[in-house]
GROMACS .gro file of C-alpha atoms in nm:
model
  279
    1MET     CA    1   1.714  -1.789  -0.183
    2PRO     CA    2   2.103  -1.733  -0.152
    3GLN     CA    3   2.207  -1.609   0.169
    4GLY     CA    4   2.352  -1.230   0.236
    5TYR     CA    5   2.058  -1.025   0.175
    6GLY     CA    6   2.033  -0.847   0.524
    7ALA     CA    7   1.670  -0.877   0.560
    8MET     CA    8   1.399  -1.155   0.673
    9ILE     CA    9   1.322  -1.352   0.353
   10ALA     CA   10   1.066  -1.630   0.402
   11GLU     CA   11   0.963  -1.905   0.108
   12VAL     CA   12   0.576  -1.875   0.112
   13HIS     CA   13   0.511  -2.106  -0.191
   14PRO     CA   14   0.740  -2.284  -0.409
   15GLY     CA   15   0.989  -1.981  -0.568
   16VAL     CA   16   0.770  -1.743  -0.440
   17TYR     CA   17   0.924  -1.521  -0.130
   18PHE     CA   18   0.792  -1.284   0.113
   19ILE     CA   19   1.114  -1.018   0.169
   20GLU     CA   20   1.064  -0.803   0.484
   21GLY     CA   21   1.131  -0.413   0.391
   22ARG     CA   22   1.337  -0.213   0.637
   23ASN     CA   23   1.206  -0.107   0.976
   24ARG     CA   24   0.999  -0.439   0.961
   25GLY     CA   25   0.812  -0.315   0.648
   26ARG     CA   26   0.650  -0.053   0.881
   27PHE     CA   27   0.614   0.315   0.655
   28PRO     CA   28   0.842   0.477   0.514
   29TYR     CA   29   0.953   0.131   0.404
   30SER     CA   30   0.694  -0.172   0.262
   31ASN     CA   31   0.758  -0.555   0.212
   32SER     CA   32   0.839  -0.710  -0.138
   33LEU     CA   33   0.706  -1.022  -0.268
   34LEU     CA   34   0.948  -1.215  -0.508
   35ILE     CA   35   0.891  -1.481  -0.775
   36LYS     CA   36   1.227  -1.589  -0.802
   37GLY     CA   37   1.380  -1.562  -1.160
   38LYS     CA   38   1.148  -1.360  -1.249
   39ALA     CA   39   0.936  -1.047  -1.046
   40ILE     CA   40   0.962  -0.861  -0.779
   41VAL     CA   41   0.602  -0.683  -0.618
   42ASP     CA   42   0.695  -0.354  -0.500
   43LEU     CA   43   1.004  -0.128  -0.480
   44GLY     CA   44   0.997   0.009  -0.092
   45CYS     CA   45   1.172  -0.225   0.073
   46GLY     CA   46   1.460  -0.006   0.102
   47LEU     CA   47   1.716   0.089  -0.156
   48GLN     CA   48   2.027  -0.121  -0.070
   49LEU     CA   49   1.830  -0.440  -0.056
   50LEU     CA   50   1.675  -0.335  -0.365
   51ARG     CA   51   2.043  -0.325  -0.529
   52LYS     CA   52   2.062  -0.688  -0.404
   53LEU     CA   53   1.744  -0.840  -0.527
   54ALA     CA   54   1.764  -0.660  -0.905
   55SER     CA   55   1.991  -0.957  -1.008
   56GLU     CA   56   1.679  -1.194  -0.959
   57VAL     CA   57   1.424  -1.045  -1.157
   58SER     CA   58   1.352  -0.906  -1.511
   59VAL     CA   59   1.058  -0.699  -1.429
   60ALA     CA   60   0.889  -0.524  -1.106
   61VAL     CA   61   0.491  -0.518  -1.040
   62LEU     CA   62   0.390  -0.191  -0.818
   63SER     CA   63   0.025  -0.297  -0.652
   64HIS     CA   64  -0.008   0.120  -0.665
   65THR     CA   65   0.199   0.449  -0.671
   66HIS     CA   66   0.236   0.508  -0.339
   67PRO     CA   67   0.548   0.644  -0.251
   68ASP     CA   68   0.630   0.349   0.011
   69HIS     CA   69   0.571   0.094  -0.271
   70CYS     CA   70   0.750   0.255  -0.573
   71SER     CA   71   1.069   0.431  -0.385
   72GLY     CA   72   1.296   0.192  -0.535
   73ALA     CA   73   1.114   0.247  -0.911
   74TRP     CA   74   1.372   0.476  -1.023
   75LEU     CA   75   1.639   0.253  -0.948
   76PHE     CA   76   1.525  -0.043  -1.135
   77ASN     CA   77   1.471   0.248  -1.421
   78LYS     CA   78   1.839   0.315  -1.399
   79LEU     CA   79   1.935  -0.066  -1.375
   80GLY     CA   80   1.737  -0.139  -1.680
   81ILE     CA   81   1.478  -0.359  -1.547
   82ARG     CA   82   1.141  -0.303  -1.672
   83VAL     CA   83   0.838  -0.126  -1.429
   84LEU     CA   84   0.501  -0.152  -1.460
   85SER     CA   85   0.235  -0.002  -1.293
   86PRO     CA   86  -0.156   0.060  -1.276
   87ALA     CA   87  -0.260   0.190  -1.618
   88GLY     CA   88  -0.346   0.581  -1.610
   89TYR     CA   89  -0.150   0.726  -1.351
   90PRO     CA   90   0.149   0.959  -1.406
   91THR     CA   91   0.472   0.880  -1.217
   92THR     CA   92   0.658   1.208  -1.186
   93LEU     CA   93   0.715   1.361  -0.845
   94GLU     CA   94   0.492   1.646  -0.939
   95ALA     CA   95   0.182   1.441  -1.050
   96LEU     CA   96   0.188   1.240  -0.771
   97ALA     CA   97   0.206   1.520  -0.541
   98ARG     CA   98  -0.078   1.730  -0.687
   99ARG     CA   99  -0.277   1.378  -0.673
  100PHE     CA  100  -0.207   1.273  -0.310
  101VAL     CA  101  -0.206   1.628  -0.142
  102GLY     CA  102  -0.325   1.932  -0.375
  103GLU     CA  103  -0.107   2.238  -0.471
  104GLU     CA  104  -0.097   2.354  -0.167
  105LEU     CA  105   0.084   2.063   0.031
  106ALA     CA  106   0.277   1.972  -0.314
  107SER     CA  107   0.633   2.101  -0.222
  108THR     CA  108   0.565   1.985   0.149
  109TRP     CA  109   0.499   1.618   0.055
  110ILE     CA  110   0.798   1.641  -0.230
  111GLN     CA  111   1.036   1.732   0.030
  112TYR     CA  112   0.947   1.489   0.283
  113VAL     CA  113   0.905   1.191   0.047
  114GLN     CA  114   1.269   1.309  -0.115
  115GLN     CA  115   1.441   1.303   0.244
  116ALA     CA  116   1.270   1.002   0.371
  117ILE     CA  117   1.325   0.759   0.099
  118GLY     CA  118   1.448   0.859  -0.197
  119LEU     CA  119   1.157   0.862  -0.428
  120ARG     CA  120   1.194   1.004  -0.746
  121SER     CA  121   1.017   1.027  -1.074
  122PHE     CA  122   1.040   0.738  -1.273
  123ARG     CA  123   0.901   0.544  -1.603
  124SER     CA  124   0.692   0.296  -1.616
  125GLU     CA  125   0.496   0.043  -1.851
  126PRO     CA  126   0.120   0.011  -1.782
  127TYR     CA  127  -0.063  -0.291  -1.644
  128TRP     CA  128  -0.449  -0.369  -1.668
  129SER     CA  129  -0.671  -0.526  -1.384
  130GLY     CA  130  -0.710  -0.873  -1.449
  131GLU     CA  131  -0.462  -0.956  -1.719
  132PRO     CA  132  -0.239  -1.165  -1.628
  133ILE     CA  133   0.161  -1.008  -1.625
  134LEU     CA  134   0.300  -1.377  -1.591
  135GLU     CA  135   0.218  -1.683  -1.700
  136LYS     CA  136   0.457  -1.927  -1.522
  137PRO     CA  137   0.380  -1.893  -1.294
  138GLU     CA  138   0.088  -1.679  -1.349
  139VAL     CA  139   0.092  -1.342  -1.177
  140THR     CA  140  -0.265  -1.111  -1.193
  141PRO     CA  141  -0.321  -0.785  -1.091
  142ILE     CA  142  -0.660  -0.766  -0.937
  143HIS     CA  143  -0.839  -0.391  -0.872
  144THR     CA  144  -0.900  -0.319  -0.532
  145PRO     CA  145  -0.964   0.048  -0.491
  146GLY     CA  146  -1.080   0.275  -0.171
  147HIS     CA  147  -0.707   0.256   0.008
  148THR     CA  148  -0.614   0.461  -0.354
  149ALA     CA  149  -0.775   0.469  -0.679
  150ASP     CA  150  -0.492   0.270  -0.818
  151MET     CA  151  -0.468   0.007  -0.553
  152HIS     CA  152  -0.415  -0.354  -0.689
  153VAL     CA  153  -0.387  -0.680  -0.547
  154ILE     CA  154  -0.112  -0.952  -0.712
  155LEU     CA  155  -0.215  -1.272  -0.698
  156VAL     CA  156   0.021  -1.569  -0.779
  157ASP     CA  157  -0.101  -1.889  -0.900
  158GLY     CA  158  -0.414  -1.852  -0.718
  159LYS     CA  159  -0.295  -1.941  -0.432
  160VAL     CA  160  -0.039  -1.679  -0.277
  161LEU     CA  161  -0.213  -1.298  -0.238
  162TYR     CA  162  -0.004  -0.981  -0.238
  163SER     CA  163  -0.248  -0.750  -0.044
  164SER     CA  164  -0.030  -0.430  -0.063
  165ASP     CA  165  -0.218  -0.187   0.139
  166ILE     CA  166  -0.500  -0.401   0.254
  167ASP     CA  167  -0.241  -0.447   0.527
  168LEU     CA  168  -0.357  -0.628   0.848
  169THR     CA  169  -0.161  -0.374   1.070
  170PRO     CA  170  -0.323  -0.277   1.402
  171PHE     CA  171  -0.344   0.087   1.281
  172GLY     CA  172  -0.657  -0.022   1.020
  173PRO     CA  173  -0.744   0.067   0.674
  174TRP     CA  174  -0.567   0.401   0.498
  175TYR     CA  175  -0.799   0.613   0.311
  176GLY     CA  176  -0.665   0.998   0.322
  177HIS     CA  177  -0.671   1.128  -0.020
  178GLU     CA  178  -0.923   1.329  -0.168
  179GLU     CA  179  -0.974   1.007  -0.445
  180SER     CA  180  -1.009   0.727  -0.108
  181CYS     CA  181  -1.334   0.602  -0.087
  182ILE     CA  182  -1.394   0.394   0.242
  183LYS     CA  183  -1.718   0.229   0.083
  184GLN     CA  184  -1.496   0.108  -0.179
  185LEU     CA  185  -1.187  -0.006   0.031
  186ALA     CA  186  -1.463  -0.212   0.212
  187LYS     CA  187  -1.585  -0.355  -0.118
  188SER     CA  188  -1.230  -0.422  -0.189
  189ILE     CA  189  -1.161  -0.636   0.144
  190GLU     CA  190  -1.441  -0.843   0.109
  191LYS     CA  191  -1.306  -0.909  -0.234
  192VAL     CA  192  -0.983  -1.007  -0.097
  193MET     CA  193  -1.164  -1.211   0.123
  194SER     CA  194  -1.336  -1.419  -0.175
  195LEU     CA  195  -1.035  -1.474  -0.327
  196ASP     CA  196  -0.950  -1.757  -0.138
  197ALA     CA  197  -0.572  -1.763  -0.123
  198GLU     CA  198  -0.369  -1.977   0.076
  199VAL     CA  199  -0.151  -1.743   0.175
  200LEU     CA  200  -0.177  -1.371   0.254
  201VAL     CA  201   0.173  -1.114   0.191
  202PRO     CA  202   0.077  -0.806   0.326
  203GLY     CA  203   0.246  -0.484   0.269
  204HIS     CA  204   0.338  -0.384   0.609
  205SER     CA  205   0.298  -0.717   0.833
  206GLN     CA  206   0.356  -1.044   0.846
  207PRO     CA  207   0.225  -1.309   0.560
  208VAL     CA  208  -0.129  -1.522   0.708
  209TYR     CA  209  -0.112  -1.843   0.640
  210GLY     CA  210  -0.423  -2.050   0.587
  211ARG     CA  211  -0.797  -1.928   0.459
  212GLU     CA  212  -0.975  -1.930   0.809
  213GLN     CA  213  -0.689  -1.746   0.920
  214ILE     CA  214  -0.664  -1.487   0.624
  215GLU     CA  215  -1.050  -1.435   0.644
  216GLU     CA  216  -1.025  -1.353   1.040
  217GLU     CA  217  -0.762  -1.109   0.968
  218LEU     CA  218  -0.967  -0.950   0.733
  219GLN     CA  219  -1.296  -0.908   0.923
  220ARG     CA  220  -1.094  -0.793   1.254
  221TYR     CA  221  -0.938  -0.568   1.006
  222MET     CA  222  -1.281  -0.416   0.829
  223GLU     CA  223  -1.409  -0.365   1.156
  224VAL     CA  224  -1.165  -0.083   1.237
  225LEU     CA  225  -1.375   0.104   0.978
  226GLU     CA  226  -1.711   0.114   1.176
  227GLU     CA  227  -1.525   0.147   1.471
  228ARG     CA  228  -1.389   0.456   1.346
  229THR     CA  229  -1.749   0.597   1.285
  230ALA     CA  230  -1.861   0.519   1.630
  231MET     CA  231  -1.562   0.690   1.765
  232ILE     CA  232  -1.606   1.010   1.556
  233LEU     CA  233  -1.982   0.998   1.640
  234SER     CA  234  -1.884   1.003   2.030
  235LEU     CA  235  -1.674   1.291   1.979
  236LEU     CA  236  -1.970   1.508   1.841
  237SER     CA  237  -2.138   1.471   2.165
  238LYS     CA  238  -2.110   1.844   2.196
  239PRO     CA  239  -2.034   2.055   1.828
  240ARG     CA  240  -1.701   2.082   1.718
  241THR     CA  241  -1.545   2.212   1.405
  242LEU     CA  242  -1.352   2.001   1.171
  243ARG     CA  243  -1.016   2.136   1.304
  244GLU     CA  244  -1.086   2.062   1.632
  245LEU     CA  245  -1.152   1.687   1.579
  246VAL     CA  246  -0.846   1.704   1.354
  247ASP     CA  247  -0.642   1.801   1.681
  248MET     CA  248  -0.798   1.555   1.879
  249SER     CA  249  -0.650   1.296   1.617
  250PRO     CA  250  -0.894   1.002   1.674
  251ILE     CA  251  -0.763   0.858   1.378
  252TYR     CA  252  -0.348   0.902   1.362
  253ARG     CA  253  -0.336   0.955   1.768
  254VAL     CA  254   0.031   1.051   1.726
  255LYS     CA  255   0.172   1.262   1.444
  256PRO     CA  256   0.544   1.197   1.467
  257TYR     CA  257   0.651   1.315   1.102
  258ALA     CA  258   0.528   1.582   0.863
  259LYS     CA  259   0.249   1.721   1.073
  260PRO     CA  260   0.084   1.908   0.828
  261LEU     CA  261   0.072   1.656   0.591
  262LEU     CA  262  -0.086   1.395   0.877
  263ASP     CA  263  -0.331   1.700   0.946
  264TYR     CA  264  -0.470   1.716   0.607
  265TRP     CA  265  -0.460   1.328   0.543
  266GLU     CA  266  -0.665   1.334   0.898
  267ALA     CA  267  -0.897   1.552   0.759
  268ASN     CA  268  -1.012   1.409   0.466
  269MET     CA  269  -1.047   1.103   0.665
  270ILE     CA  270  -1.248   1.217   0.896
  271ARG     CA  271  -1.470   1.403   0.663
  272LYS     CA  272  -1.522   1.071   0.505
  273HIS     CA  273  -1.689   0.945   0.816
  274LEU     CA  274  -1.880   1.207   0.861
  275ALA     CA  275  -2.070   1.187   0.491
  276LEU     CA  276  -2.126   0.819   0.598
  277LEU     CA  277  -2.283   0.972   0.913
  278GLU     CA  278  -2.491   1.206   0.698
  279GLU     CA  279  -2.648   0.919   0.491
   0.00000   0.00000   0.00000
């Protein structure tokens, strides 16, 4: 890779590069995976960096339509570079807002993502799970729902896996939308384990090398789901309303930005754990 991109870039496989996003890849940004001369996976690493990387690729592949992974898609539209995203999911700001927070908070969400990362409506072509997007190297999206309904991991040559928001961060899994599902997410993490990749590139943390280490990290990540269920159960040692549980914030703990949005997503996640406890 040429120098001068102003970001951490590491070759994780011949011709395949980990691109660390702005703010060390942490929300509201994300990491990208670059297949030199061919494609980039996810467009949330920061607009300044994407402008420099655009000349390296002819197509961009979005793992899902969360704003921190697609914030630069409008820029690639403007530059005339193809953008692919999961089939069946509209990509206007208004459609994304309704899907992710509902009508009541839609304007709050739009204002936040516009100000924080410059998200705009964008155009994309559809892709389907299991159908290769490129052949040399083979780049295949694999549906892994739970985090969002449209979440995919991207497998390159059967060896490098961009795991997107199965992100191995200390925070743990995220499933704050109506469409999110804890059980589906656990199955998706297990699916990622079964793919037996040699390198795992998460959307918000550093690459993991070696199958044994990858499995260990994924197992630890999945255990957070059960730990949260146990934590919420412990908070119910006396009767509490959902509002009280949200105020205690067992999942986020701190809410440094857009508190109405974080409260909404925390309430959804707590509800999902309560539903598991009722089974």
